[in-house]
Every structure is written in C-alpha cells, then in structure tokens.
C-alpha cells in the first residue's frame, strides 16, 4: 500500500489503491487491511521512536479533520495531504500523470487502467491505436496546468492555518471532530 501511494503521489481511496496495486503488481489488495490501517498506523506512531513514515488520512482543509477513505503518506508535505474543494480533481490528474510516467514498460494491466482513467479526462482522445501513456499524460498535464495553481494556493493557505492550530500528531492524523 505504501509503495502504491508513493507511485500515485496524491491522497487516494482504497478503490484507487487497489486498482493501481493490481495493475502494477498483479496482486489484489484485500479490503480488510485497508479498514484498520489508519488506526494501526496511529498506534505505531505513538509507540515508535521515529519511523520513516506512516500511512495517514488526508485532511479536510476547512477543519483539519481526517477524511474517511482517503489515504496519504505522512512524509508528504502537509499541503499535499490537505483536501480543498478543488483537490479531488487535482489529485486524480496527479495520479494519472504519475502512473503514466511510472509505466516505462507499457505494461498491459497499467495500460488498461490508464485507458479506463482516460474516460474521465475529456481531452484525452484515446483510440485503440494510440499510445495511451503519451495521450493521457499530455491531457492530464494540460488540465493540471489550468487548475493546479488555484488548488495549490488554497492548500498552502490551509496548511499555514493547520501549522498554527495543530500539534505535530494532529498535522499527520488530523484534528478530533467536534
């Protein structure tokens, strides 16, 4: 799961993590470990003496609460782990571009996943003969170029507030819900 999130490069749902893991490794990631991972990682954090990183929840940019069903890596900058109203699209496009860049061998399972993802990118005009990696990467990058600046600005402002309001543990695992 950790390696899949590193490839994705953005907060992701269990379904996305499963699909990417299956495409990259051919192994199906069962749901059961995903259900308890957040709790297990927070417990590991509180009992360890500085592990390299943790799987943690993405955080709501408004109240810094942990978002259910969105996983991130603690070593990512806080800005990348926060979710604003525009972040879902940016994170999806980030995942697509990173997966396309990672697929150096034109792996058929990764190509099939990218082809399905292309359905959600209007400018990705994919036909059966096109190089899916090139077409989808260019389309995703073009859309990211248009929407990324606004999202980065929102995330940076939220991260500044989070750093002022939250302790280090809460910056990783989120503030308690009120």
Backbone as JSON Lines, residues from 0, in Angstrom:
{"i":0,"aa":"X","n":[0.82,-1.19,0.0],"ca":[0.0,0.0,0.0],"c":[0.87,1.26,0.0]}
{"i":1,"aa":"X","n":[1.92,1.22,0.8],"ca":[2.84,2.37,0.89],"c":[3.47,2.66,-0.47]}
{"i":2,"aa":"X","n":[3.93,1.61,-1.15],"ca":[4.56,1.79,-2.46],"c":[3.56,2.3,-3.49]}
{"i":3,"aa":"X","n":[2.34,1.8,-3.42],"ca":[1.31,2.27,-4.35],"c":[1.03,3.74,-4.13]}
{"i":4,"aa":"X","n":[0.9,4.16,-2.88],"ca":[0.67,5.58,-2.6],"c":[1.85,6.43,-3.09]}
{"i":5,"aa":"X","n":[3.06,5.91,-2.96],"ca":[4.23,6.65,-3.44],"c":[4.16,6.83,-4.95]}
{"i":6,"aa":"X","n":[3.71,5.81,-5.67],"ca":[3.56,5.93,-7.13],"c":[2.45,6.93,-7.46]}
{"i":7,"aa":"X","n":[1.31,6.8,-6.77],"ca":[0.16,7.68,-7.02],"c":[0.52,9.13,-6.75]}
{"i":8,"aa":"X","n":[1.22,9.39,-5.64],"ca":[1.7,10.73,-5.34],"c":[0.66,11.71,-4.83]}
{"i":9,"aa":"X","n":[-0.53,11.22,-4.5],"ca":[-1.62,12.09,-4.01],"c":[-2.54,11.23,-3.15]}
{"i":10,"aa":"X","n":[-3.3,11.86,-2.27],"ca":[-4.27,11.08,-1.48],"c":[-5.17,10.26,-2.4]}
{"i":11,"aa":"X","n":[-5.46,9.03,-1.94],"ca":[-6.24,8.13,-2.78],"c":[-7.2,7.28,-1.96]}
{"i":12,"aa":"X","n":[-8.26,6.86,-2.61],"ca":[-9.26,6.0,-1.98],"c":[-8.76,4.55,-1.99]}
{"i":13,"aa":"X","n":[-9.36,3.72,-1.14],"ca":[-9.0,2.3,-1.18],"c":[-9.19,1.68,-2.57]}
{"i":14,"aa":"X","n":[-10.26,2.06,-3.25],"ca":[-10.51,1.51,-4.58],"c":[-9.39,1.87,-5.55]}
{"i":15,"aa":"X","n":[-8.96,3.13,-5.53],"ca":[-7.85,3.55,-6.41],"c":[-6.57,2.83,-6.03]}
{"i":16,"aa":"X","n":[-6.31,2.69,-4.75],"ca":[-5.11,1.99,-4.29],"c":[-5.15,0.54,-4.75]}
{"i":17,"aa":"X","n":[-6.29,-0.09,-4.63],"ca":[-6.44,-1.48,-5.08],"c":[-6.22,-1.6,-6.59]}
{"i":18,"aa":"X","n":[-6.83,-0.72,-7.36],"ca":[-6.7,-0.79,-8.82],"c":[-5.25,-0.59,-9.27]}
{"i":19,"aa":"X","n":[-4.57,0.38,-8.67],"ca":[-3.18,0.65,-9.06],"c":[-2.28,-0.5,-8.61]}
{"i":20,"aa":"X","n":[-2.5,-1.01,-7.4],"ca":[-1.7,-2.14,-6.92],"c":[-1.87,-3.35,-7.84]}
{"i":21,"aa":"X","n":[-3.09,-3.65,-8.23],"ca":[-3.35,-4.78,-9.12],"c":[-2.67,-4.57,-10.48]}
{"i":22,"aa":"X","n":[-2.77,-3.35,-11.01],"ca":[-2.16,-3.07,-12.32],"c":[-0.63,-3.16,-12.25]}
{"i":23,"aa":"X","n":[-0.04,-2.7,-11.16],"ca":[1.42,-2.68,-11.05],"c":[2.01,-4.03,-10.7]}
{"i":24,"aa":"X","n":[1.32,-4.77,-9.82],"ca":[1.93,-5.99,-9.27],"c":[1.21,-7.27,-9.67]}
{"i":25,"aa":"X","n":[-0.03,-7.15,-10.14],"ca":[-0.81,-8.33,-10.44],"c":[-1.42,-8.96,-9.2]}
{"i":26,"aa":"X","n":[-1.22,-8.33,-8.05],"ca":[-1.77,-8.85,-6.79],"c":[-2.94,-8.0,-6.35]}
{"i":27,"aa":"X","n":[-3.99,-8.68,-5.92],"ca":[-5.17,-7.99,-5.41],"c":[-4.94,-7.64,-3.95]}
{"i":28,"aa":"X","n":[-5.15,-6.4,-3.6],"ca":[-5.0,-5.94,-2.23],"c":[-6.36,-6.08,-1.54]}
{"i":29,"aa":"X","n":[-6.46,-6.94,-0.53],"ca":[-7.76,-7.14,0.12],"c":[-8.2,-5.91,0.9]}
{"i":30,"aa":"X","n":[-9.52,-5.76,1.05],"ca":[-10.09,-4.62,1.77],"c":[-9.74,-4.63,3.25]}
{"i":31,"aa":"X","n":[-9.65,-5.8,3.86],"ca":[-9.51,-5.87,5.32],"c":[-8.33,-5.06,5.88]}
{"i":32,"aa":"X","n":[-7.14,-5.11,5.3],"ca":[-6.07,-4.29,5.87],"c":[-6.34,-2.79,5.73]}
{"i":33,"aa":"X","n":[-7.07,-2.42,4.69],"ca":[-7.35,-1.0,4.48],"c":[-8.28,-0.45,5.56]}
{"i":34,"aa":"X","n":[-9.15,-1.29,6.08],"ca":[-10.12,-0.83,7.07],"c":[-9.45,-0.39,8.37]}
{"i":35,"aa":"X","n":[-8.38,-1.04,8.76],"ca":[-7.77,-0.73,10.05],"c":[-6.43,-0.01,9.94]}
{"i":36,"aa":"X","n":[-6.01,0.3,8.73],"ca":[-4.67,0.84,8.55],"c":[-4.47,2.16,9.3]}
{"i":37,"aa":"X","n":[-5.44,3.05,9.27],"ca":[-5.28,4.36,9.92],"c":[-5.07,4.19,11.42]}
{"i":38,"aa":"X","n":[-5.89,3.36,12.03],"ca":[-5.78,3.11,13.47],"c":[-4.43,2.46,13.8]}
{"i":39,"aa":"X","n":[-4.05,1.48,12.99],"ca":[-2.79,0.77,13.21],"c":[-1.59,1.7,13.07]}
{"i":40,"aa":"X","n":[-1.63,2.55,12.05],"ca":[-0.51,3.47,11.83],"c":[-0.42,4.52,12.95]}
{"i":41,"aa":"X","n":[-1.55,4.99,13.45],"ca":[-1.51,5.96,14.55],"c":[-0.97,5.3,15.81]}
{"i":42,"aa":"X","n":[-1.34,4.05,16.03],"ca":[-0.81,3.31,17.17],"c":[0.7,3.11,17.01]}
{"i":43,"aa":"X","n":[1.14,2.77,15.8],"ca":[2.57,2.59,15.53],"c":[3.33,3.89,15.76]}
{"i":44,"aa":"X","n":[2.73,5.01,15.36],"ca":[3.36,6.32,15.57],"c":[3.57,6.59,17.06]}
{"i":45,"aa":"X","n":[2.55,6.31,17.86],"ca":[2.63,6.63,19.3],"c":[3.58,5.71,20.05]}
{"i":46,"aa":"X","n":[3.9,4.54,19.49],"ca":[4.79,3.62,20.18],"c":[6.18,3.54,19.57]}
{"i":47,"aa":"X","n":[6.41,4.19,18.45],"ca":[7.72,4.08,17.79],"c":[8.61,5.25,18.17]}
{"i":48,"aa":"X","n":[9.85,5.08,17.84],"ca":[10.81,6.15,18.13],"c":[11.28,6.78,16.83]}
{"i":49,"aa":"X","n":[10.32,7.2,16.02],"ca":[10.65,7.94,14.81],"c":[10.81,7.09,13.57]}
{"i":50,"aa":"X","n":[9.8,6.33,13.24],"ca":[9.83,5.58,11.98],"c":[9.87,6.55,10.81]}
{"i":51,"aa":"X","n":[10.23,6.04,9.66],"ca":[10.4,6.89,8.48],"c":[9.12,7.58,8.04]}
{"i":52,"aa":"X","n":[8.0,6.89,8.1],"ca":[6.76,7.49,7.66],"c":[5.59,6.58,7.94]}
{"i":53,"aa":"X","n":[4.4,7.13,7.76],"ca":[3.18,6.42,8.1],"c":[2.14,6.62,7.01]}
{"i":54,"aa":"X","n":[1.25,5.65,6.9],"ca":[0.06,5.83,6.09],"c":[-0.92,6.57,6.98]}
{"i":55,"aa":"X","n":[-1.44,7.66,6.49],"ca":[-2.3,8.51,7.31],"c":[-3.49,8.98,6.47]}
{"i":56,"aa":"X","n":[-4.47,9.58,7.12],"ca":[-5.6,10.08,6.34],"c":[-5.26,11.4,5.66]}
{"i":57,"aa":"X","n":[-5.92,11.67,4.55],"ca":[-5.91,13.02,4.02],"c":[-6.75,13.85,4.98]}
{"i":58,"aa":"X","n":[-6.5,15.15,5.02],"ca":[-7.18,16.02,5.98],"c":[-8.07,17.03,5.28]}
{"i":59,"aa":"X","n":[-9.23,17.27,5.86],"ca":[-10.15,18.29,5.37],"c":[-9.49,19.65,5.58]}
{"i":60,"aa":"X","n":[-9.38,20.45,4.55],"ca":[-8.7,21.74,4.63],"c":[-9.46,22.77,5.46]}
{"i":61,"aa":"X","n":[-10.74,22.54,5.71],"ca":[-11.53,23.51,6.48],"c":[-11.39,23.32,7.98]}
{"i":62,"aa":"X","n":[-11.49,22.08,8.45],"ca":[-11.43,21.86,9.91],"c":[-10.31,20.91,10.32]}
{"i":63,"aa":"X","n":[-9.51,20.47,9.36],"ca":[-8.35,19.6,9.58],"c":[-8.71,18.23,10.16]}
{"i":64,"aa":"X","n":[-9.97,17.84,10.01],"ca":[-10.37,16.51,10.46],"c":[-9.92,15.47,9.44]}
{"i":65,"aa":"X","n":[-9.69,14.25,9.89],"ca":[-9.3,13.2,8.94],"c":[-10.46,12.85,8.02]}
{"i":66,"aa":"X","n":[-10.16,12.69,6.75],"ca":[-11.18,12.32,5.78],"c":[-11.27,10.81,5.69]}
{"i":67,"aa":"X","n":[-12.47,10.31,5.82],"ca":[-12.7,8.86,5.74],"c":[-12.41,8.36,4.32]}
{"i":68,"aa":"X","n":[-11.65,7.29,4.27],"ca":[-11.45,6.64,2.98],"c":[-10.51,7.33,2.02]}
{"i":69,"aa":"X","n":[-9.67,8.23,2.52],"ca":[-8.64,8.85,1.68],"c":[-7.31,8.73,2.41]}
{"i":70,"aa":"X","n":[-6.39,8.01,1.8],"ca":[-5.11,7.74,2.43],"c":[-4.0,8.57,1.79]}
{"i":71,"aa":"X","n":[-3.0,8.89,2.63],"ca":[-1.85,9.67,2.19],"c":[-0.62,9.12,2.89]}
{"i":72,"aa":"X","n":[0.53,9.71,2.62],"ca":[1.76,9.35,3.31],"c":[2.2,10.52,4.18]}
{"i":73,"aa":"X","n":[2.58,10.23,5.4],"ca":[2.94,11.29,6.35],"c":[4.14,12.1,5.91]}
{"i":74,"aa":"X","n":[5.02,11.52,5.09],"ca":[6.21,12.26,4.67],"c":[5.92,13.28,3.57]}
{"i":75,"aa":"X","n":[4.73,13.21,2.98],"ca":[4.35,14.23,2.02],"c":[4.17,15.55,2.74]}
{"i":76,"aa":"X","n":[4.42,16.66,2.07],"ca":[4.16,17.95,2.69],"c":[2.69,18.06,3.09]}
{"i":77,"aa":"X","n":[2.44,18.78,4.15],"ca":[1.07,18.96,4.64],"c":[0.15,19.46,3.53]}
{"i":78,"aa":"X","n":[0.65,20.34,2.68],"ca":[-0.16,20.88,1.58],"c":[-0.71,19.76,0.69]}
{"i":79,"aa":"X","n":[0.08,18.72,0.47],"ca":[-0.36,17.64,-0.4],"c":[-1.37,16.74,0.3]}
{"i":80,"aa":"X","n":[-1.36,16.69,1.61],"ca":[-2.27,15.83,2.37],"c":[-3.6,16.51,2.68]}
{"i":81,"aa":"X","n":[-3.72,17.79,2.43],"ca":[-4.96,18.53,2.68],"c":[-5.88,18.44,1.47]}
{"i":82,"aa":"X","n":[-7.17,18.47,1.71],"ca":[-8.16,18.36,0.63],"c":[-9.06,19.58,0.63]}
{"i":83,"aa":"X","n":[-9.0,20.36,-0.43],"ca":[-9.88,21.51,-0.63],"c":[-10.97,21.09,-1.6]}
{"i":84,"aa":"X","n":[-11.95,21.96,-1.88],"ca":[-12.99,21.58,-2.85],"c":[-12.45,21.24,-4.24]}
{"i":85,"aa":"X","n":[-11.31,21.78,-4.62],"ca":[-10.76,21.5,-5.96],"c":[-9.72,20.38,-5.96]}
{"i":86,"aa":"X","n":[-9.39,19.87,-4.8],"ca":[-8.3,18.89,-4.7],"c":[-8.61,17.53,-5.3]}
{"i":87,"aa":"X","n":[-9.85,17.11,-5.28],"ca":[-10.17,15.78,-5.82],"c":[-9.73,15.66,-7.27]}
{"i":88,"aa":"X","n":[-10.03,16.67,-8.06],"ca":[-9.66,16.64,-9.48],"c":[-8.14,16.71,-9.65]}
{"i":89,"aa":"X","n":[-7.51,17.59,-8.9],"ca":[-6.05,17.72,-8.97],"c":[-5.39,16.41,-8.57]}
{"i":90,"aa":"X","n":[-5.88,15.78,-7.51],"ca":[-5.29,14.52,-7.06],"c":[-5.48,13.41,-8.1]}
{"i":91,"aa":"X","n":[-6.65,13.36,-8.74],"ca":[-6.89,12.37,-9.79],"c":[-5.92,12.58,-10.94]}
{"i":92,"aa":"X","n":[-5.78,13.81,-11.4],"ca":[-4.89,14.1,-12.52],"c":[-3.43,13.83,-12.15]}
{"i":93,"aa":"X","n":[-3.08,14.12,-10.91],"ca":[-1.72,13.81,-10.43],"c":[-1.49,12.31,-10.48]}
{"i":94,"aa":"X","n":[-2.46,11.53,-10.01],"ca":[-2.35,10.08,-10.04],"c":[-2.17,9.59,-11.48]}
{"i":95,"aa":"X","n":[-2.94,10.12,-12.4],"ca":[-2.86,9.7,-13.8],"c":[-1.48,10.02,-14.37]}
{"i":96,"aa":"X","n":[-0.99,11.23,-14.17],"ca":[0.31,11.6,-14.75],"c":[1.44,10.79,-14.13]}
{"i":97,"aa":"X","n":[1.37,10.55,-12.84],"ca":[2.43,9.78,-12.18],"c":[2.39,8.31,-12.6]}
{"i":98,"aa":"X","n":[1.19,7.75,-12.73],"ca":[1.08,6.36,-13.17],"c":[1.58,6.22,-14.61]}
{"i":99,"aa":"X","n":[1.25,7.17,-15.45],"ca":[1.73,7.14,-16.83],"c":[3.25,7.26,-16.87]}
{"i":100,"aa":"X","n":[3.81,8.12,-16.05],"ca":[5.27,8.28,-16.0],"c":[5.95,7.03,-15.45]}
{"i":101,"aa":"X","n":[5.29,6.36,-14.53],"ca":[5.84,5.15,-13.9],"c":[5.83,3.96,-14.86]}
{"i":102,"aa":"X","n":[4.93,3.97,-15.81],"ca":[4.74,2.83,-16.71],"c":[5.73,2.89,-17.87]}
{"i":103,"aa":"X","n":[6.98,2.6,-17.58],"ca":[8.02,2.64,-18.62],"c":[7.96,1.45,-19.57]}
{"i":104,"aa":"X","n":[7.35,0.36,-19.12],"ca":[7.35,-0.87,-19.93],"c":[6.07,-1.05,-20.74]}
{"i":105,"aa":"X","n":[5.18,-0.08,-20.69],"ca":[3.88,-0.2,-21.36],"c":[3.18,-1.5,-20.95]}
{"i":106,"aa":"X","n":[3.14,-1.73,-19.67],"ca":[2.51,-2.92,-19.1],"c":[1.03,-2.98,-19.48]}
{"i":107,"aa":"X","n":[0.56,-4.09,-20.03],"ca":[-0.85,-4.18,-20.41],"c":[-1.83,-3.88,-19.27]}
{"i":108,"aa":"X","n":[-1.61,-4.37,-18.03],"ca":[-2.55,-4.02,-16.96],"c":[-2.56,-2.52,-16.65]}
{"i":109,"aa":"X","n":[-1.39,-1.89,-16.67],"ca":[-1.35,-0.45,-16.42],"c":[-1.99,0.29,-17.58]}
{"i":110,"aa":"X","n":[-1.74,-0.15,-18.8],"ca":[-2.35,0.46,-19.97],"c":[-3.88,0.37,-19.89]}
{"i":111,"aa":"X","n":[-4.39,-0.76,-19.45],"ca":[-5.85,-0.93,-19.32],"c":[-6.41,0.02,-18.27]}
{"i":112,"aa":"X","n":[-5.71,0.16,-17.16],"ca":[-6.15,1.09,-16.11],"c":[-6.11,2.53,-16.62]}
{"i":113,"aa":"X","n":[-5.05,2.9,-17.3],"ca":[-4.95,4.26,-17.85],"c":[-6.06,4.5,-18.88]}
{"i":114,"aa":"X","n":[-6.38,3.5,-19.66],"ca":[-7.45,3.65,-20.66],"c":[-8.78,3.93,-19.96]}
{"i":115,"aa":"X","n":[-9.05,3.22,-18.84],"ca":[-10.28,3.49,-18.07],"c":[-10.25,4.9,-17.48]}
{"i":116,"aa":"X","n":[-9.1,5.32,-16.99],"ca":[-8.97,6.67,-16.42],"c":[-9.16,7.74,-17.48]}
{"i":117,"aa":"X","n":[-8.76,7.45,-18.69],"ca":[-8.9,8.42,-19.79],"c":[-10.36,8.8,-20.02]}
{"i":118,"aa":"X","n":[-11.28,7.92,-19.65],"ca":[-12.71,8.23,-19.79],"c":[-13.11,9.45,-18.97]}
{"i":119,"aa":"X","n":[-12.35,9.74,-17.91],"ca":[-12.65,10.88,-17.03],"c":[-11.86,12.13,-17.38]}
{"i":120,"aa":"X","n":[-11.16,12.1,-18.5],"ca":[-10.4,13.26,-18.96],"c":[-10.89,13.59,-20.36]}
{"i":121,"aa":"X","n":[-11.77,14.59,-20.47],"ca":[-12.41,14.88,-21.76],"c":[-11.43,15.09,-22.92]}
{"i":122,"aa":"X","n":[-10.29,15.68,-22.66],"ca":[-9.36,15.97,-23.76],"c":[-8.47,14.79,-24.12]}
{"i":123,"aa":"X","n":[-8.6,13.69,-23.4],"ca":[-7.78,12.5,-23.71],"c":[-8.49,11.7,-24.79]}
{"i":124,"aa":"X","n":[-8.21,12.04,-26.03],"ca":[-8.83,11.37,-27.17],"c":[-8.06,10.09,-27.45]}
{"i":125,"aa":"X","n":[-8.52,9.02,-26.85],"ca":[-7.82,7.74,-26.94],"c":[-8.57,6.82,-27.9]}
{"i":126,"aa":"X","n":[-7.83,6.31,-28.85],"ca":[-8.4,5.26,-29.7],"c":[-7.57,4.01,-29.52]}
{"i":127,"aa":"X","n":[-7.97,2.95,-30.09],"ca":[-7.3,1.67,-29.85],"c":[-5.86,1.65,-30.35]}
{"i":128,"aa":"X","n":[-5.48,2.52,-31.27],"ca":[-4.14,2.5,-31.83],"c":[-3.19,3.52,-31.19]}
{"i":129,"aa":"X","n":[-3.72,4.39,-30.35],"ca":[-2.9,5.46,-29.78],"c":[-2.03,4.94,-28.64]}
{"i":130,"aa":"X","n":[-0.91,5.62,-28.41],"ca":[-0.08,5.34,-27.24],"c":[-0.79,5.94,-26.04]}
{"i":131,"aa":"X","n":[-1.43,5.1,-25.27],"ca":[-2.25,5.56,-24.15],"c":[-1.44,6.38,-23.16]}
{"i":132,"aa":"X","n":[-0.21,5.95,-22.89],"ca":[0.61,6.65,-21.9],"c":[0.85,8.09,-22.32]}
{"i":133,"aa":"X","n":[1.23,8.31,-23.54],"ca":[1.51,9.66,-24.03],"c":[0.26,10.51,-24.09]}
{"i":134,"aa":"X","n":[-0.8,9.98,-24.66],"ca":[-2.04,10.74,-24.82],"c":[-2.63,11.15,-23.48]}
{"i":135,"aa":"X","n":[-2.75,10.2,-22.57],"ca":[-3.38,10.51,-21.29],"c":[-2.48,11.41,-20.44]}
{"i":136,"aa":"X","n":[-1.19,11.19,-20.48],"ca":[-0.28,12.05,-19.7],"c":[-0.37,13.49,-20.18]}
{"i":137,"aa":"X","n":[-0.37,13.7,-21.48],"ca":[-0.45,15.07,-22.02],"c":[-1.79,15.73,-21.67]}
{"i":138,"aa":"X","n":[-2.87,14.96,-21.79],"ca":[-4.2,15.52,-21.47],"c":[-4.31,15.87,-20.0]}
{"i":139,"aa":"X","n":[-3.82,14.98,-19.13],"ca":[-3.88,15.23,-17.69],"c":[-2.99,16.42,-17.32]}
{"i":140,"aa":"X","n":[-1.81,16.48,-17.89],"ca":[-0.9,17.59,-17.61],"c":[-1.49,18.93,-18.07]}
{"i":141,"aa":"X","n":[-2.14,18.93,-19.21],"ca":[-2.75,20.16,-19.72],"c":[-3.85,20.65,-18.79]}
{"i":142,"aa":"X","n":[-4.7,19.74,-18.32],"ca":[-5.75,20.15,-17.39],"c":[-5.15,20.57,-16.05]}
{"i":143,"aa":"X","n":[-4.14,19.85,-15.58],"ca":[-3.48,20.24,-14.33],"c":[-2.91,21.65,-14.42]}
{"i":144,"aa":"X","n":[-2.34,21.96,-15.56],"ca":[-1.75,23.29,-15.77],"c":[-2.81,24.39,-15.57]}
{"i":145,"aa":"X","n":[-4.03,24.09,-15.93],"ca":[-5.11,25.08,-15.81],"c":[-5.62,25.19,-14.37]}
{"i":146,"aa":"X","n":[-5.77,24.08,-13.66],"ca":[-6.44,24.11,-12.35],"c":[-5.52,24.02,-11.15]}
{"i":147,"aa":"X","n":[-4.27,23.65,-11.35],"ca":[-3.39,23.37,-10.23],"c":[-3.06,24.6,-9.38]}
{"i":148,"aa":"X","n":[-2.85,25.74,-10.01],"ca":[-2.43,26.94,-9.26],"c":[-3.45,27.32,-8.19]}
{"i":149,"aa":"X","n":[-4.72,27.35,-8.55],"ca":[-5.77,27.69,-7.59],"c":[-5.79,26.7,-6.43]}
{"i":150,"aa":"X","n":[-5.68,25.4,-6.74],"ca":[-5.69,24.39,-5.69],"c":[-4.47,24.53,-4.78]}
{"i":151,"aa":"X","n":[-3.3,24.75,-5.36],"ca":[-2.09,24.91,-4.56],"c":[-2.2,26.11,-3.62]}
{"i":152,"aa":"X","n":[-2.8,27.19,-4.12],"ca":[-2.98,28.39,-3.29],"c":[-3.89,28.09,-2.11]}
{"i":153,"aa":"X","n":[-4.99,27.39,-2.37],"ca":[-5.93,27.03,-1.29],"c":[-5.26,26.09,-0.28]}
{"i":154,"aa":"X","n":[-4.53,25.11,-0.78],"ca":[-3.87,24.16,0.13],"c":[-2.8,24.86,0.96]}
{"i":155,"aa":"X","n":[-2.05,25.77,0.36],"ca":[-1.0,26.48,1.1],"c":[-1.6,27.31,2.22]}
{"i":156,"aa":"X","n":[-2.7,28.0,1.95],"ca":[-3.36,28.79,2.99],"c":[-3.87,27.9,4.11]}
{"i":157,"aa":"X","n":[-4.46,26.77,3.75],"ca":[-4.96,25.83,4.76],"c":[-3.81,25.25,5.58]}
{"i":158,"aa":"X","n":[-2.71,24.92,4.93],"ca":[-1.56,24.35,5.63],"c":[-0.98,25.34,6.63]}
{"i":159,"aa":"X","n":[-0.97,26.61,6.26],"ca":[-0.47,27.63,7.19],"c":[-1.35,27.65,8.45]}
{"i":160,"aa":"X","n":[-2.65,27.6,8.28],"ca":[-3.56,27.55,9.42],"c":[-3.38,26.29,10.24]}
{"i":161,"aa":"X","n":[-3.2,25.16,9.57],"ca":[-3.02,23.89,10.28],"c":[-1.75,23.91,11.13]}
{"i":162,"aa":"X","n":[-0.68,24.46,10.59],"ca":[0.57,24.52,11.35],"c":[0.44,25.4,12.59]}
{"i":163,"aa":"X","n":[-0.42,26.41,12.52],"ca":[-0.63,27.3,13.66],"c":[-1.55,26.67,14.71]}
{"i":164,"aa":"X","n":[-2.5,25.83,14.27],"ca":[-3.52,25.32,15.17],"c":[-3.28,23.9,15.69]}
{"i":165,"aa":"X","n":[-2.53,23.1,14.96],"ca":[-2.42,21.68,15.29],"c":[-1.04,21.31,15.82]}
{"i":166,"aa":"X","n":[-1.04,20.34,16.72],"ca":[0.25,19.8,17.16],"c":[0.77,18.85,16.09]}
{"i":167,"aa":"X","n":[2.03,18.4,16.21],"ca":[2.6,17.56,15.16],"c":[1.82,16.27,14.88]}
{"i":168,"aa":"X","n":[1.27,15.63,15.89],"ca":[0.49,14.4,15.68],"c":[-0.78,14.73,14.91]}
{"i":169,"aa":"X","n":[-1.45,15.8,15.26],"ca":[-2.68,16.2,14.57],"c":[-2.39,16.62,13.13]}
{"i":170,"aa":"X","n":[-1.21,17.15,12.87],"ca":[-0.86,17.5,11.49],"c":[-0.72,16.26,10.62]}
{"i":171,"aa":"X","n":[-0.49,15.12,11.23],"ca":[-0.4,13.87,10.47],"c":[-1.74,13.15,10.45]}
{"i":172,"aa":"X","n":[-2.38,12.98,11.62],"ca":[-3.56,12.14,11.72],"c":[-4.88,12.92,11.82]}
{"i":173,"aa":"X","n":[-4.8,14.25,11.89],"ca":[-5.99,15.06,11.88],"c":[-6.45,15.5,13.25]}
{"i":174,"aa":"X","n":[-7.23,16.56,13.25],"ca":[-7.81,17.11,14.48],"c":[-9.05,16.3,14.84]}
{"i":175,"aa":"X","n":[-9.34,16.21,16.13],"ca":[-10.58,15.49,16.52],"c":[-11.79,16.22,15.96]}
{"i":176,"aa":"X","n":[-12.79,15.43,15.58],"ca":[-14.04,16.02,15.1],"c":[-14.79,16.58,16.28]}
{"i":177,"aa":"X","n":[-15.41,17.72,16.07],"ca":[-16.18,18.35,17.15],"c":[-17.6,17.82,17.18]}
